[in-house]
Coordinates of C-alpha atoms in Angstrom, one line a residue:
Chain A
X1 CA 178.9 241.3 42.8
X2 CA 176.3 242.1 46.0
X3 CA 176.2 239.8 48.6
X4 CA 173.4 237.0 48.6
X5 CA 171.3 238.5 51.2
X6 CA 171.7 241.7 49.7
X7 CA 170.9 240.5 46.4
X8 CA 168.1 238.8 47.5
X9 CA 167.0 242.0 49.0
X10 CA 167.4 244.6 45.8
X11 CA 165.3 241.7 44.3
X12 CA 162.7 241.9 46.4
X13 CA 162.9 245.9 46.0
X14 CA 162.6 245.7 42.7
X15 CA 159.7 243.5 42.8
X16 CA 157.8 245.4 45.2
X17 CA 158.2 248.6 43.0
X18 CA 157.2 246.7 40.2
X19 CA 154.3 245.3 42.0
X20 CA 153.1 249.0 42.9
X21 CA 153.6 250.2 39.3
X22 CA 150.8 247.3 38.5
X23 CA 148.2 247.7 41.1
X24 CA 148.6 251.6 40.8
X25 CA 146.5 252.1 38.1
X26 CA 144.0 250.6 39.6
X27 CA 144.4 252.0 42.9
X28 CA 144.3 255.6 41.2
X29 CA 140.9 255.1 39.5
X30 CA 139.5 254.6 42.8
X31 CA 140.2 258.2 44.1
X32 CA 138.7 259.4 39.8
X33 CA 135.4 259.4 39.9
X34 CA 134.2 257.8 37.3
X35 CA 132.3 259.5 34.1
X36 CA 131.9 259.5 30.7
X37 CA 134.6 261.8 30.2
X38 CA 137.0 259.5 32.2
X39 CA 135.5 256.2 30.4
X40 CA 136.1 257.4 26.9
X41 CA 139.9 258.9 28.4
X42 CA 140.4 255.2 29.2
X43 CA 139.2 253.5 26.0
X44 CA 140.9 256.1 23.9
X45 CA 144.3 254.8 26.3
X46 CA 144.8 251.4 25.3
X47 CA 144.6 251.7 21.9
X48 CA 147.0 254.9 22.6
X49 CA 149.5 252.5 24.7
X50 CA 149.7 250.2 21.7
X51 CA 150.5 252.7 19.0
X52 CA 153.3 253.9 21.6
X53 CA 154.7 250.1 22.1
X54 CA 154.4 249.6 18.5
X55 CA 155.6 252.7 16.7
X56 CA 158.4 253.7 18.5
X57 CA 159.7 250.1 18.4
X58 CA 159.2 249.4 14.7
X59 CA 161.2 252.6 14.0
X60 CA 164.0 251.6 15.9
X61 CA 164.1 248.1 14.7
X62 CA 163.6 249.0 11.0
X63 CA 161.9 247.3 7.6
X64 CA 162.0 243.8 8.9
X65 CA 159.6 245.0 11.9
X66 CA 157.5 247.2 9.7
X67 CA 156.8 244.4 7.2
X68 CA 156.0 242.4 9.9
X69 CA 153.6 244.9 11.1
X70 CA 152.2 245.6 7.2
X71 CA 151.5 242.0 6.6
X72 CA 150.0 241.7 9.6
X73 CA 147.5 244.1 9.7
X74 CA 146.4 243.3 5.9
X75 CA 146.0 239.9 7.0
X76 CA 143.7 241.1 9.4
X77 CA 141.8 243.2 7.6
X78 CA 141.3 240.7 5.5
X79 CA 140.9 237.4 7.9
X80 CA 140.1 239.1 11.1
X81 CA 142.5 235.8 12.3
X82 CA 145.1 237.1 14.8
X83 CA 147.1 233.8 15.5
X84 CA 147.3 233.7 11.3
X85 CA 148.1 237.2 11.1
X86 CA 150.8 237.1 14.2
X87 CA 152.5 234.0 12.3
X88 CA 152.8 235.2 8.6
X89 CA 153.7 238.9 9.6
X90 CA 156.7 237.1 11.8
X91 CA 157.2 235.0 9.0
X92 CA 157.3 237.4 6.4
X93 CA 159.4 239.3 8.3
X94 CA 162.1 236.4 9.0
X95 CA 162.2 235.6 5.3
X96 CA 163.0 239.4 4.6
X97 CA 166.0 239.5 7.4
X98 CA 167.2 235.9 5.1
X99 CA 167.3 237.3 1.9
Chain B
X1 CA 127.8 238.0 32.2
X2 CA 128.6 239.4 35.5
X3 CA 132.3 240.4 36.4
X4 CA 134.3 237.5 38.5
X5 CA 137.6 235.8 39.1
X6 CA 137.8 232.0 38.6
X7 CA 139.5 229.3 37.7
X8 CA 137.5 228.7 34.4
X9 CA 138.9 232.3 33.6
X10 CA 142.5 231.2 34.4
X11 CA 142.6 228.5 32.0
X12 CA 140.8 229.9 29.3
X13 CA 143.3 232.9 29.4
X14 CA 146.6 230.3 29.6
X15 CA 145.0 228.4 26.8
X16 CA 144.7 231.5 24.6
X17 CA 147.8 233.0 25.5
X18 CA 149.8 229.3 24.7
X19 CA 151.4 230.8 21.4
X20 CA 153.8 233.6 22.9
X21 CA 155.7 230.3 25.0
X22 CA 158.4 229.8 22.8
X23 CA 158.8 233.8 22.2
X24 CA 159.0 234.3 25.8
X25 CA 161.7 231.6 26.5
X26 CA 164.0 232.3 24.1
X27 CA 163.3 236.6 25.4
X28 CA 164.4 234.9 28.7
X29 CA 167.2 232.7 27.6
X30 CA 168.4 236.1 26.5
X31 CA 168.2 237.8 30.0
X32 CA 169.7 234.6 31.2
X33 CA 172.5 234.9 29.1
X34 CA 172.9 238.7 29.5
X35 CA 172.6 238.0 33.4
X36 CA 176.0 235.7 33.2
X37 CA 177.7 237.9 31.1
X38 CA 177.6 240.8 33.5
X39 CA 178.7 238.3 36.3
X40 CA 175.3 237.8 38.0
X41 CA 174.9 233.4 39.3
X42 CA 172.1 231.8 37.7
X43 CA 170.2 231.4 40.3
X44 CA 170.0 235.1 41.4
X45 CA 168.9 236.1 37.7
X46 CA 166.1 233.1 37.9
X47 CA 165.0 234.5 41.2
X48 CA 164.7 238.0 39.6
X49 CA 162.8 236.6 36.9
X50 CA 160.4 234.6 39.3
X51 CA 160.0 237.7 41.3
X52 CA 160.1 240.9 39.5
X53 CA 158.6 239.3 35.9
X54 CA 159.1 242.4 33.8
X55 CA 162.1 242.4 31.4
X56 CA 162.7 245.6 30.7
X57 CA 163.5 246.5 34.1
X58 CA 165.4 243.6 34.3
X59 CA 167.6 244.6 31.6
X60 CA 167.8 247.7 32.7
X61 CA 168.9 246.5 36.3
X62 CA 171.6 244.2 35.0
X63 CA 173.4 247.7 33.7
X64 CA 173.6 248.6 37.6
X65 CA 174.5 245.1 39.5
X66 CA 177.7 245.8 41.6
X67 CA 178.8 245.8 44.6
X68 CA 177.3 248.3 46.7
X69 CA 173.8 248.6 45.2
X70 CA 173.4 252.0 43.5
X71 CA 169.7 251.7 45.3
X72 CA 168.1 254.8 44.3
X73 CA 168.9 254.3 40.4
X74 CA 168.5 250.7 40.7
X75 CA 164.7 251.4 42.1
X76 CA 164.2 254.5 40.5
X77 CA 164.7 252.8 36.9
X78 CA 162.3 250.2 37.7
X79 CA 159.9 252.5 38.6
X80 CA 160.3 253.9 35.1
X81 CA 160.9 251.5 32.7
X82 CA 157.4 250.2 34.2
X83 CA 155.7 252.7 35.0
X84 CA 153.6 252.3 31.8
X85 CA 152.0 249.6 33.8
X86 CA 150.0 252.4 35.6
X87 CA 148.0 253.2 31.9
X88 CA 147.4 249.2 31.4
X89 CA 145.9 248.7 35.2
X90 CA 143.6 252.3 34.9
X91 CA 142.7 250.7 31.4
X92 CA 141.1 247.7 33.3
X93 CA 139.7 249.5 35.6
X94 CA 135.9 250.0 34.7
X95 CA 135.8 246.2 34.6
X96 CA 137.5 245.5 37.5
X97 CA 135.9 247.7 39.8
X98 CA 133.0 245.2 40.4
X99 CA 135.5 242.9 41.7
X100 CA 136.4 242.6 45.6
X101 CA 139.4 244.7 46.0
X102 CA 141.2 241.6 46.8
X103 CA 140.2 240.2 43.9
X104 CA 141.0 243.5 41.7
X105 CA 144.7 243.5 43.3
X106 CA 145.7 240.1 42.9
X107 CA 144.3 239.8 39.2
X108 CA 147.3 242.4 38.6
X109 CA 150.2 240.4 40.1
X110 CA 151.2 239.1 36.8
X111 CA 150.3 241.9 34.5
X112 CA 152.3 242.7 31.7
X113 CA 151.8 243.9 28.2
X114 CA 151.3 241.1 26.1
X115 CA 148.6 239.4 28.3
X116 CA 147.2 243.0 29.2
X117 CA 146.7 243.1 25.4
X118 CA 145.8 239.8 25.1
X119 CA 143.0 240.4 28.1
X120 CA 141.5 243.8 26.3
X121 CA 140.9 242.0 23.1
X122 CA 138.9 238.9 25.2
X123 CA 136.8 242.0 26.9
X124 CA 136.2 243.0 23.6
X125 CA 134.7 239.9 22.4
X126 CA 132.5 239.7 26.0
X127 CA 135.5 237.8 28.3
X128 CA 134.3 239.1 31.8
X129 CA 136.5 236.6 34.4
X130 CA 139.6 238.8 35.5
X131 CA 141.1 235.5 36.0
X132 CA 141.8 236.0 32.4
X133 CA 144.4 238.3 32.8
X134 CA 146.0 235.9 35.7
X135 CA 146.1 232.7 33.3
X136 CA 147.5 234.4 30.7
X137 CA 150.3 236.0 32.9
X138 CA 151.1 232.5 34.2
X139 CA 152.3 231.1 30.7
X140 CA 154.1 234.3 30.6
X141 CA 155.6 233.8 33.9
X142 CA 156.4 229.8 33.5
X143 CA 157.9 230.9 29.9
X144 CA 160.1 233.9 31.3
X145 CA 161.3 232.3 34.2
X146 CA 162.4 228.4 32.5
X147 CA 164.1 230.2 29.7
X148 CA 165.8 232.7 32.2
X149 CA 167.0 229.0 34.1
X150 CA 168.0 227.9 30.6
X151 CA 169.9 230.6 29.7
X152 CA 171.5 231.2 32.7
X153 CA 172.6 227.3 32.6
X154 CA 173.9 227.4 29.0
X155 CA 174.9 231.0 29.1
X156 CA 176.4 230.2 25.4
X157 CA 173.4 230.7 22.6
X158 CA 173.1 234.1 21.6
X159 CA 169.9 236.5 20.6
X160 CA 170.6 235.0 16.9
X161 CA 167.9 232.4 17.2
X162 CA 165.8 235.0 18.3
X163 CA 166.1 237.3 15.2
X164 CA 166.2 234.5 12.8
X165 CA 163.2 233.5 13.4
X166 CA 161.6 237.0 13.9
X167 CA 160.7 236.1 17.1
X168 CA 162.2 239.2 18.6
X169 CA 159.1 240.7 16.5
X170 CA 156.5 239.0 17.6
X171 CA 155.2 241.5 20.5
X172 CA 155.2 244.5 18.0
X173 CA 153.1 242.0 15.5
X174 CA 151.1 241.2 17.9
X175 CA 150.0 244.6 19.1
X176 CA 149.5 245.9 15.9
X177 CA 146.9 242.9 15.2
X178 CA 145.3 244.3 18.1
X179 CA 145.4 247.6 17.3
X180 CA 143.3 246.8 13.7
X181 CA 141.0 244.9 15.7
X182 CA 140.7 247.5 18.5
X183 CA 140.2 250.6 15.3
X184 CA 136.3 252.2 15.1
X185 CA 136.5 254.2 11.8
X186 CA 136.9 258.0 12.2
X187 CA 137.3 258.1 16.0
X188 CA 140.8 256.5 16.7
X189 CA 142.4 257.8 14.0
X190 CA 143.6 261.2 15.9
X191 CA 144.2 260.3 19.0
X192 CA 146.1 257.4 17.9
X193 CA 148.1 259.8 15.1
X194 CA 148.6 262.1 18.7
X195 CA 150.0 259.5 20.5
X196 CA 152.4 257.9 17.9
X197 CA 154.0 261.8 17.6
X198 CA 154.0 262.0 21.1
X199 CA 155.7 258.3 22.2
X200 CA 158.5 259.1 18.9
X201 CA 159.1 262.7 20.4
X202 CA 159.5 261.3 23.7
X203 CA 162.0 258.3 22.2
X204 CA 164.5 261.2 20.9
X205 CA 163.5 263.9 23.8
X206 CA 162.8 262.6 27.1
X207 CA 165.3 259.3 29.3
X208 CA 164.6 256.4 27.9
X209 CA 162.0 253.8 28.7
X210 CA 159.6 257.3 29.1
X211 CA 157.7 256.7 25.4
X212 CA 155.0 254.4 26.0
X213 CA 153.6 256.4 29.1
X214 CA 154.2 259.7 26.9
X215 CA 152.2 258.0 23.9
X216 CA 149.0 256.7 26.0
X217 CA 148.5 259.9 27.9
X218 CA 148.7 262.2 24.9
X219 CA 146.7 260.2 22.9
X220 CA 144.0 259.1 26.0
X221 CA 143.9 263.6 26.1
X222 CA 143.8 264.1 22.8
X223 CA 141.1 261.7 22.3
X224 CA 138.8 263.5 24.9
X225 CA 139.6 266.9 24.0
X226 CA 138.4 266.4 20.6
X227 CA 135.0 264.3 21.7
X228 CA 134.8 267.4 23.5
X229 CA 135.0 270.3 20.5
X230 CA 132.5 268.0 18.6

């Protein structure tokens, strides 16, 4: 195992590349002038982002995460509730992994 | 409502993030646990959490913790297991930009993707305080960093609990409640269908950890391209 000191100091590497990874986003749309074209790029991203942490995940984890996702959304396309929604789908999804 | 950063922002996005504390406990009890195992002391793998706040590179780090520090893979891997980060903080960027750059760069301190999620729903529904994003990080924070203590103290319970529960699903859920919220009929539908191809291609083809930034770009292009043939 590393040192305290040195410990301590990969820490605080990773933390500052971490740091730069959040802030850099930002600090990149400064130097993009901004349009419509760029808006509607940005917009069209986070929904993008999501289907890439959801899909990709939910494949690897199998049924019990895509009944979890299932319910979910047809609770709230139904409820438009996403605190009910986020607890039935996990729900659903626990009683699934039981049976 | 004009853009700002205040306190009244702060709380209201703690408040409304509240119901991912027990999820994010128990996610770091795990790294606290997995922290021990490979021989990291407790307190080292609470500093980490405390500083870094971002447990997939944490996980990832854990794989390379020896004595020397393999530096360059150590940093590079952070740089890519986050680098997704880069899409959520351009992504708030049109709001943000009335803020002091100050302002703009500390609201980001604590971003991750659960309250960057969390923060682009409440924008939706006319939220305009960054300190949104900052409150909701905290519970975040507080929650990763206790259960990494916890963990790393008991260093005995197992990801189990997690999985019983479904807790361990509970990020996915949530982003896919979002993502139904988020939909406009007819126009998301491609771009979203591009970047679900894209982040799966990426899972099998490219190093790992690279999906997420592979899935946003293709489908943030794809989106654009197509407004554009219209």
């Amino acid at each position: 195992m590393p040192d305290a000191e040195i410990a301590l100091l990969a820490i605080a590497g990773m933390a500052a590349v971490t740091y730069a990874t959040r802030a850099g986003g930002l600090w990149l749309m400064v130097h993009v002038p901004m349009s419509r074209r760029v808006e509607a790029f940005l917009r069209y991203l986070s929904g993008s982002v999501l289907v890439a942490l959801v899909v990709p995940a939910a494949l690897q984890e199998g049924a019990a995460a895509w009944i979890a996702v299932a319910v979910a959304a047809l609770v709230m396309l139904a409820a438009k509730r996403t605190l009910l929604a986020l607890v039935l789908g996990v729900a659903v999804a626990a009683a699934y992994r039981a049976l | 409502m004009t853009v700002r950063l205040s306190m009244q922002g702060v709380t209201r996005g703690a408040r409304e993030m509240a119901f991912v504390t027990a999820s994010v406990f128990l996610f770091g009890v795990t790294f606290g646990v997995a922290a021990r195992g490979v021989g990291m002391e407790g307190w080292t793998a609470l500093a980490m959490s405390m500083a870094v706040f971002a447990g997939g590179s944490q996980f990832a780090a854990l794989d390379l913790w020896q004595a020397p520090i393999p530096w360059g893979p150590l940093l590079v891997a952070t740089f890519a297991v986050n680098a997704r980060h880069l899409l959520l903080g351009a992504s708030l960027y049109p709001w943000f930009s009335g803020l002091p750059p100050w302002q703009r760069y500390a609201a980001v301190t604590l971003l991750s993707d659960a309250n960057w999620a969390q923060t682009v729903q409440a924008h939706a529904k006319g939220e305009r305080d960054a300190g949104y994003l900052i409150g909701s990080g905290l519970v975040m924070w507080a929650a990763w960093a206790a259960g990494t203590g916890a963990g790393a103290m008991l260093a005995t319970l197992s990801a189990a609990a997690l999985k019983a529960f479904g807790l361990d699903l509970i990020f996915v859920t949530f982003f896919a409640c979002i993502l139904v919220e988020m939909r406009r009929d007819g126009r998301d539908d491609l771009p979203w269908l591009v970047a679900a191809v894209a982040a799966v291609a990426a899972l099998w083809w490219l190093p790992p950890h690279w999906h997420v930034l592979a899935g946003g770009v293709a489908g943030g292009v794809a989106g654009v391209l197509r407004d554009a043939g219209r």
